[in-house]
Amino acid sequence: EVQLVESGGGLVQPGGSLKLSCAASGFIFSGSTIHWVRQASGKGLEWLGRIRTKANTYATTHAETVKGRFTIFRDDSKSTAYLQMNSLKSEDTAVYYCTREFLAHDSWGQGTLVTVSS
Amino acid sequence: QSALTQPRSVSGSPGQSVTISCTGTSTDVGGYNYVSWYQQHPGKAPKLMIYAVTERPSGVPDRFSGSKSGNTASLTISGLQAEDEADYYCCSFAGSDTDVFGTGTEVTVL
């Protein structure tokens, strides 16, 4: 069974940093592109970025709204992807999901809540 | 990249059909056959319902169908059932290795 489990969310002050993890199981993680998507409370889904596989040079793309502040990376030996978030703002408060790209965003984690507040 | 435009809400009675539109531009919806649709129940993670405009993943009822014309994609739910009441989001590849989601549509079963 494909499973993605996000962790690392919590309360952080504006300007602070946080690193989210996405632990994968049930499929060949190293062969899969991983995305990060977020959803503020009562709002829609926002695509944040993707990281491709080693075969594709671990290429990353980040949405313009978070470019320069957020960085996606991965450790295939741990079957885990990460989202490093710096210079956090109140508007970054949201549930953060990782997804697997197979056909589309075919598998999603349960999400982890990030709250940016003083 | 601006979010794709969806109606805020649609509704229908059990057994009826409803269609949700997803309007983008020639640089996203109109430019690629990589439109997907997601169903999200309250407090749950989204679930893939349609990919590549018209394709249904295994396990998704054939009541759900997708289509595209120009810059607008559509999701149709035929034979509406109570469990179809949820939020629905479209998503499209938008070039330069980016994706963009739609604004979301709340489906209400009357």
PDB file of N, CA and C in Angstrom, chain A residues 5-51:
ATOM      1  N   VAL A   5       3.627   9.979   4.777  1.00  0.00           N
ATOM      2  CA  VAL A   5       3.361  10.505   6.107  1.00  0.00           C
ATOM      3  C   VAL A   5       4.190  11.764   6.327  1.00  0.00           C
ATOM      4  N   GLU A   6       3.474  12.896   6.453  1.00  0.00           N
ATOM      5  CA  GLU A   6       4.149  14.159   6.716  1.00  0.00           C
ATOM      6  C   GLU A   6       4.345  14.357   8.213  1.00  0.00           C
ATOM      7  N   SER A   7       5.401  15.054   8.551  1.00  0.00           N
ATOM      8  CA  SER A   7       5.658  15.397   9.956  1.00  0.00           C
ATOM      9  C   SER A   7       6.492  16.669   9.992  1.00  0.00           C
ATOM     10  N   GLY A   8       6.608  17.222  11.200  1.00  0.00           N
ATOM     11  CA  GLY A   8       7.445  18.393  11.373  1.00  0.00           C
ATOM     12  C   GLY A   8       6.691  19.702  11.526  1.00  0.00           C
ATOM     13  N   GLY A   9       5.379  19.658  11.372  1.00  0.00           N
ATOM     14  CA  GLY A   9       4.603  20.881  11.514  1.00  0.00           C
ATOM     15  C   GLY A   9       4.544  21.345  12.962  1.00  0.00           C
ATOM     16  N   GLY A  10       4.046  22.539  13.148  1.00  0.00           N
ATOM     17  CA  GLY A  10       3.926  23.085  14.497  1.00  0.00           C
ATOM     18  C   GLY A  10       3.813  24.590  14.477  1.00  0.00           C
ATOM     19  N   LEU A  11       3.975  25.176  15.642  1.00  0.00           N
ATOM     20  CA  LEU A  11       3.887  26.624  15.787  1.00  0.00           C
ATOM     21  C   LEU A  11       5.274  27.248  15.647  1.00  0.00           C
ATOM     22  N   VAL A  12       5.362  28.264  14.809  1.00  0.00           N
ATOM     23  CA  VAL A  12       6.643  28.948  14.600  1.00  0.00           C
ATOM     24  C   VAL A  12       6.372  30.442  14.515  1.00  0.00           C
ATOM     25  N   GLN A  13       7.317  31.222  14.984  1.00  0.00           N
ATOM     26  CA  GLN A  13       7.161  32.679  14.947  1.00  0.00           C
ATOM     27  C   GLN A  13       7.440  33.227  13.550  1.00  0.00           C
ATOM     28  N   PRO A  14       6.825  34.348  13.227  1.00  0.00           N
ATOM     29  CA  PRO A  14       7.136  34.987  11.934  1.00  0.00           C
ATOM     30  C   PRO A  14       8.633  35.225  11.806  1.00  0.00           C
ATOM     31  N   GLY A  15       9.147  34.912  10.603  1.00  0.00           N
ATOM     32  CA  GLY A  15      10.575  35.033  10.358  1.00  0.00           C
ATOM     33  C   GLY A  15      11.351  33.777  10.673  1.00  0.00           C
ATOM     34  N   GLY A  16      10.695  32.822  11.303  1.00  0.00           N
ATOM     35  CA  GLY A  16      11.355  31.588  11.685  1.00  0.00           C
ATOM     36  C   GLY A  16      11.437  30.582  10.552  1.00  0.00           C
ATOM     37  N   SER A  17      12.001  29.419  10.886  1.00  0.00           N
ATOM     38  CA  SER A  17      12.190  28.352   9.910  1.00  0.00           C
ATOM     39  C   SER A  17      11.595  27.049  10.428  1.00  0.00           C
ATOM     40  N   LEU A  18      11.292  26.169   9.496  1.00  0.00           N
ATOM     41  CA  LEU A  18      10.731  24.863   9.829  1.00  0.00           C
ATOM     42  C   LEU A  18      11.071  23.914   8.701  1.00  0.00           C
ATOM     43  N   LYS A  19      11.351  22.661   9.050  1.00  0.00           N
ATOM     44  CA  LYS A  19      11.589  21.645   8.029  1.00  0.00           C
ATOM     45  C   LYS A  19      10.554  20.547   8.165  1.00  0.00           C
ATOM     46  N   LEU A  20       9.808  20.351   7.098  1.00  0.00           N
ATOM     47  CA  LEU A  20       8.806  19.289   7.056  1.00  0.00           C
ATOM     48  C   LEU A  20       9.394  18.048   6.394  1.00  0.00           C
ATOM     49  N   SER A  21       8.937  16.887   6.843  1.00  0.00           N
ATOM     50  CA  SER A  21       9.363  15.621   6.266  1.00  0.00           C
ATOM     51  C   SER A  21       8.172  14.888   5.651  1.00  0.00           C
ATOM     52  N   CYS A  22       8.461  14.097   4.659  1.00  0.00           N
ATOM     53  CA  CYS A  22       7.449  13.275   3.989  1.00  0.00           C
ATOM     54  C   CYS A  22       8.048  11.877   3.842  1.00  0.00           C
ATOM     55  N   ALA A  23       7.661  10.978   4.738  1.00  0.00           N
ATOM     56  CA  ALA A  23       8.187   9.620   4.731  1.00  0.00           C
ATOM     57  C   ALA A  23       7.308   8.729   3.866  1.00  0.00           C
ATOM     58  N   ALA A  24       7.934   8.031   2.927  1.00  0.00           N
ATOM     59  CA  ALA A  24       7.185   7.228   1.960  1.00  0.00           C
ATOM     60  C   ALA A  24       7.402   5.737   2.181  1.00  0.00           C
ATOM     61  N   SER A  25       6.395   4.965   1.832  1.00  0.00           N
ATOM     62  CA  SER A  25       6.507   3.503   1.879  1.00  0.00           C
ATOM     63  C   SER A  25       5.519   2.896   0.902  1.00  0.00           C
ATOM     64  N   GLY A  26       5.761   1.647   0.536  1.00  0.00           N
ATOM     65  CA  GLY A  26       4.836   0.929  -0.324  1.00  0.00           C
ATOM     66  C   GLY A  26       5.069   1.105  -1.807  1.00  0.00           C
ATOM     67  N   PHE A  27       6.113   1.838  -2.183  1.00  0.00           N
ATOM     68  CA  PHE A  27       6.447   2.002  -3.591  1.00  0.00           C
ATOM     69  C   PHE A  27       7.927   2.365  -3.695  1.00  0.00           C
ATOM     70  N   ILE A  28       8.418   2.370  -4.932  1.00  0.00           N
ATOM     71  CA  ILE A  28       9.834   2.667  -5.153  1.00  0.00           C
ATOM     72  C   ILE A  28      10.024   4.180  -5.111  1.00  0.00           C
ATOM     73  N   PHE A  29      10.372   4.676  -3.940  1.00  0.00           N
ATOM     74  CA  PHE A  29      10.469   6.110  -3.707  1.00  0.00           C
ATOM     75  C   PHE A  29      11.468   6.763  -4.659  1.00  0.00           C
ATOM     76  N   SER A  30      12.603   6.113  -4.866  1.00  0.00           N
ATOM     77  CA  SER A  30      13.655   6.725  -5.670  1.00  0.00           C
ATOM     78  C   SER A  30      13.240   6.948  -7.120  1.00  0.00           C
ATOM     79  N   GLY A  31      12.223   6.252  -7.552  1.00  0.00           N
ATOM     80  CA  GLY A  31      11.759   6.390  -8.929  1.00  0.00           C
ATOM     81  C   GLY A  31      10.578   7.332  -9.087  1.00  0.00           C
ATOM     82  N   SER A  32      10.229   8.028  -8.023  1.00  0.00           N
ATOM     83  CA  SER A  32       9.023   8.853  -8.034  1.00  0.00           C
ATOM     84  C   SER A  32       9.323  10.333  -7.824  1.00  0.00           C
ATOM     85  N   THR A  33       8.632  11.166  -8.588  1.00  0.00           N
ATOM     86  CA  THR A  33       8.643  12.605  -8.363  1.00  0.00           C
ATOM     87  C   THR A  33       7.699  12.921  -7.211  1.00  0.00           C
ATOM     88  N   ILE A  34       8.135  13.817  -6.327  1.00  0.00           N
ATOM     89  CA  ILE A  34       7.341  14.192  -5.158  1.00  0.00           C
ATOM     90  C   ILE A  34       7.010  15.681  -5.219  1.00  0.00           C
ATOM     91  N   HIS A  35       5.788  16.003  -4.831  1.00  0.00           N
ATOM     92  CA  HIS A  35       5.319  17.387  -4.801  1.00  0.00           C
ATOM     93  C   HIS A  35       4.969  17.777  -3.372  1.00  0.00           C
ATOM     94  N   TRP A  36       4.934  19.103  -3.157  1.00  0.00           N
ATOM     95  CA  TRP A  36       4.380  19.668  -1.927  1.00  0.00           C
ATOM     96  C   TRP A  36       3.235  20.602  -2.296  1.00  0.00           C
ATOM     97  N   VAL A  37       2.156  20.492  -1.556  1.00  0.00           N
ATOM     98  CA  VAL A  37       0.936  21.275  -1.777  1.00  0.00           C
ATOM     99  C   VAL A  37       0.452  21.750  -0.410  1.00  0.00           C
ATOM    100  N   ARG A  38      -0.085  22.955  -0.319  1.00  0.00           N
ATOM    101  CA  ARG A  38      -0.596  23.412   0.962  1.00  0.00           C
ATOM    102  C   ARG A  38      -2.031  23.907   0.837  1.00  0.00           C
ATOM    103  N   GLN A  39      -2.685  23.998   1.984  1.00  0.00           N
ATOM    104  CA  GLN A  39      -4.081  24.443   2.023  1.00  0.00           C
ATOM    105  C   GLN A  39      -4.320  25.219   3.309  1.00  0.00           C
ATOM    106  N   ALA A  40      -4.536  26.507   3.171  1.00  0.00           N
ATOM    107  CA  ALA A  40      -4.900  27.315   4.328  1.00  0.00           C
ATOM    108  C   ALA A  40      -6.326  26.960   4.753  1.00  0.00           C
ATOM    109  N   SER A  41      -6.634  27.185   5.993  1.00  0.00           N
ATOM    110  CA  SER A  41      -7.933  26.814   6.525  1.00  0.00           C
ATOM    111  C   SER A  41      -9.069  27.468   5.742  1.00  0.00           C
ATOM    112  N   GLY A  42      -9.978  26.640   5.239  1.00  0.00           N
ATOM    113  CA  GLY A  42     -11.110  27.144   4.481  1.00  0.00           C
ATOM    114  C   GLY A  42     -10.779  27.617   3.087  1.00  0.00           C
ATOM    115  N   LYS A  43      -9.548  27.390   2.650  1.00  0.00           N
ATOM    116  CA  LYS A  43      -9.110  27.861   1.337  1.00  0.00           C
ATOM    117  C   LYS A  43      -8.796  26.696   0.409  1.00  0.00           C
ATOM    118  N   GLY A  44      -8.374  27.018  -0.797  1.00  0.00           N
ATOM    119  CA  GLY A  44      -8.094  26.007  -1.801  1.00  0.00           C
ATOM    120  C   GLY A  44      -6.682  25.456  -1.718  1.00  0.00           C
ATOM    121  N   LEU A  45      -6.399  24.548  -2.634  1.00  0.00           N
ATOM    122  CA  LEU A  45      -5.085  23.920  -2.716  1.00  0.00           C
ATOM    123  C   LEU A  45      -4.112  24.825  -3.464  1.00  0.00           C
ATOM    124  N   GLU A  46      -2.881  24.872  -2.976  1.00  0.00           N
ATOM    125  CA  GLU A  46      -1.845  25.664  -3.635  1.00  0.00           C
ATOM    126  C   GLU A  46      -0.630  24.790  -3.864  1.00  0.00           C
ATOM    127  N   TRP A  47      -0.232  24.654  -5.121  1.00  0.00           N
ATOM    128  CA  TRP A  47       0.957  23.885  -5.470  1.00  0.00           C
ATOM    129  C   TRP A  47       2.204  24.673  -5.080  1.00  0.00           C
ATOM    130  N   LEU A  48       3.136  23.998  -4.401  1.00  0.00           N
ATOM    131  CA  LEU A  48       4.348  24.660  -3.925  1.00  0.00           C
ATOM    132  C   LEU A  48       5.593  24.284  -4.714  1.00  0.00           C
ATOM    133  N   GLY A  49       5.636  23.039  -5.208  1.00  0.00           N
ATOM    134  CA  GLY A  49       6.825  22.656  -5.947  1.00  0.00           C
ATOM    135  C   GLY A  49       6.964  21.155  -6.082  1.00  0.00           C
ATOM    136  N   ARG A  50       7.958  20.749  -6.846  1.00  0.00           N
ATOM    137  CA  ARG A  50       8.208  19.316  -7.076  1.00  0.00           C
ATOM    138  C   ARG A  50       9.708  19.055  -7.077  1.00  0.00           C
ATOM    139  N   ILE A  51      10.063  17.812  -6.758  1.00  0.00           N
ATOM    140  CA  ILE A  51      11.441  17.357  -6.915  1.00  0.00           C
ATOM    141  C   ILE A  51      11.409  16.071  -7.732  1.00  0.00           C
TER     142      ILE A  51
END
